[in-house]
Short mmCIF file of C-alpha atoms in Angstrom, two decimals:
data_model
loop_
_atom_site.label_atom_id
_atom_site.label_comp_id
_atom_site.label_asym_id
_atom_site.label_seq_id
_atom_site.Cartn_x
_atom_site.Cartn_y
_atom_site.Cartn_z
CA MET A 1 -25.32 -37.69 21.82
CA ARG A 2 -21.95 -35.96 21.88
CA VAL A 3 -20.14 -36.78 25.12
CA THR A 4 -16.81 -36.54 26.94
CA HIS A 5 -14.25 -39.35 26.82
CA SER A 6 -15.13 -40.60 30.31
CA MET A 7 -18.85 -40.58 29.47
CA TYR A 8 -18.08 -42.43 26.23
CA ARG A 9 -16.13 -45.16 28.04
CA ALA A 10 -18.91 -45.62 30.64
CA CYS A 11 -21.86 -45.14 28.22
CA ASN A 12 -23.03 -42.42 30.62
CA THR A 13 -26.01 -40.52 29.15
CA SER A 14 -26.66 -38.26 32.18
CA SER A 15 -25.35 -34.94 30.81
CA PRO A 16 -24.29 -35.01 27.14
CA LEU A 17 -22.43 -32.11 25.56
CA ALA A 18 -25.03 -32.12 22.75
CA THR A 19 -28.06 -34.18 21.79
CA TYR A 20 -29.19 -34.91 18.24
CA SER A 21 -32.63 -36.42 17.82
CA THR A 22 -33.99 -36.00 14.29
CA GLY A 23 -32.28 -39.07 12.82
CA ASN A 24 -31.06 -36.85 10.00
CA ASP A 25 -28.69 -34.62 11.95
CA SER A 26 -25.55 -33.15 10.42
CA ILE A 27 -22.58 -32.39 12.66
CA LYS A 28 -19.71 -30.15 11.59
CA ILE A 29 -16.45 -30.90 13.38
CA THR A 30 -14.08 -27.93 13.24
CA THR A 31 -11.37 -28.88 15.74
CA LYS A 32 -8.68 -31.55 15.77
CA GLY A 33 -8.67 -34.33 18.33
CA HIS A 34 -11.13 -36.98 19.49
CA HIS A 35 -14.87 -36.39 19.27
CA PHE A 36 -17.08 -38.92 21.05
CA PHE A 37 -20.65 -39.82 20.12
CA PHE A 38 -23.06 -42.58 21.03
CA CYS A 39 -26.71 -43.51 20.75
CA GLY A 40 -28.74 -42.34 23.75
CA VAL A 41 -31.38 -45.09 23.53
CA PRO A 42 -30.98 -47.28 26.65
CA GLY A 43 -28.75 -50.29 25.92
CA HIS A 44 -27.60 -49.13 22.48
CA CYS A 45 -24.23 -47.73 23.63
CA GLN A 46 -23.52 -50.90 25.61
CA ALA A 47 -24.32 -52.87 22.43
CA GLY A 48 -21.63 -50.90 20.54
CA GLN A 49 -23.56 -48.06 18.92
CA LYS A 50 -20.86 -45.50 19.62
CA VAL A 51 -18.08 -43.83 17.66
CA ASP A 52 -14.78 -42.08 18.44
CA ILE A 53 -13.90 -39.71 15.59
CA ASN A 54 -10.25 -38.61 15.68
CA VAL A 55 -9.58 -35.56 13.54
CA LEU A 56 -5.89 -35.32 12.71
CA ARG A 57 -3.97 -32.09 12.27
CA LEU A 58 -3.38 -31.32 8.60
CA PRO A 59 0.22 -30.78 7.54
CA GLU A 60 1.01 -27.10 7.05
CA THR A 61 1.93 -27.74 3.41
CA ALA A 62 -1.56 -29.01 2.55
CA PRO A 63 -3.58 -26.73 0.26
CA ALA A 64 -6.40 -24.83 1.95
CA SER A 65 -8.87 -25.94 -0.72
CA ALA A 66 -9.07 -28.22 -3.72
CA PRO A 67 -7.65 -26.82 -6.96
CA SER A 68 -10.25 -25.22 -9.21
CA GLY A 69 -11.79 -27.52 -11.77
CA SER A 70 -11.19 -30.64 -9.67
CA THR A 71 -13.91 -32.65 -8.08
CA LEU A 72 -13.49 -34.78 -5.03
CA SER A 73 -15.61 -37.86 -4.61
CA PRO A 74 -16.09 -39.77 -1.38
CA PRO A 75 -14.31 -43.10 -0.99
CA PRO A 76 -16.31 -46.15 -1.99
CA VAL A 77 -18.44 -47.69 0.74
CA PRO A 78 -17.64 -51.37 1.24
CA SER A 79 -20.54 -53.73 0.80
CA VAL A 80 -21.67 -55.71 3.80
CA SER A 81 -23.45 -59.01 3.61
CA VAL A 82 -25.57 -60.17 6.52
CA PRO A 83 -25.84 -63.93 6.96
CA VAL A 84 -29.35 -65.29 6.88
CA SER A 85 -30.18 -67.87 9.51
CA SER A 86 -30.96 -71.31 8.18
CA PRO A 87 -33.24 -74.03 9.52
CA SER A 88 -31.66 -76.07 12.31
CA ASN A 89 -31.54 -79.24 10.20
CA ALA A 90 -29.82 -77.59 7.22
CA LEU A 91 -26.18 -78.28 6.42
CA THR A 92 -24.05 -75.10 6.50
CA LEU A 93 -20.37 -74.80 5.63
CA LYS A 94 -18.05 -71.86 6.15
CA ALA A 95 -14.93 -71.25 4.08
CA SER A 96 -11.80 -71.30 6.26
CA LYS A 97 -8.12 -72.20 6.07
CA GLY A 98 -6.04 -74.84 7.80
CA ASN A 99 -6.55 -78.15 9.51
CA PHE A 100 -9.37 -76.90 11.71
CA ALA A 101 -11.47 -76.26 8.64
CA LYS A 102 -10.80 -79.79 7.37
CA LEU A 103 -11.67 -81.24 10.77
CA GLY A 104 -14.85 -79.17 10.92
CA LEU A 105 -15.83 -80.30 7.43
CA ALA A 106 -15.21 -83.93 8.35
CA ILE A 107 -17.32 -83.63 11.51
CA THR A 108 -20.11 -81.88 9.59
CA VAL A 109 -20.14 -84.59 6.91
CA LEU A 110 -20.19 -87.34 9.55
CA GLN A 111 -23.04 -85.64 11.41
CA PHE A 112 -24.97 -85.32 8.16
CA LEU A 113 -24.41 -89.00 7.27
CA TYR A 114 -25.47 -90.32 10.68
CA GLN A 115 -28.64 -88.25 11.15
#
């Protein structure tokens, strides 16, 4: 759903500016400024499935189009790894910095030894 700023902040789905429902929708944004969207499924917006797209004004010296013969490629998409839950009796360690990490490691080792 495309919504106003106040609707975006409140996750208010009562009267969206536009609704997209195919799951494969394409939206062309032609004006500068903030454009607010969120998922209209109950609870999804509250869970963070929303986006504020801020289109900045291009400097007046920017070319209107890419020079001929050049190709633009999209920026690389960062990879995301999702942690897999482990059995409750498994030993798991997380890499961290500082004394808290050492303390956590010591506690984890002691718990493992005295099980």
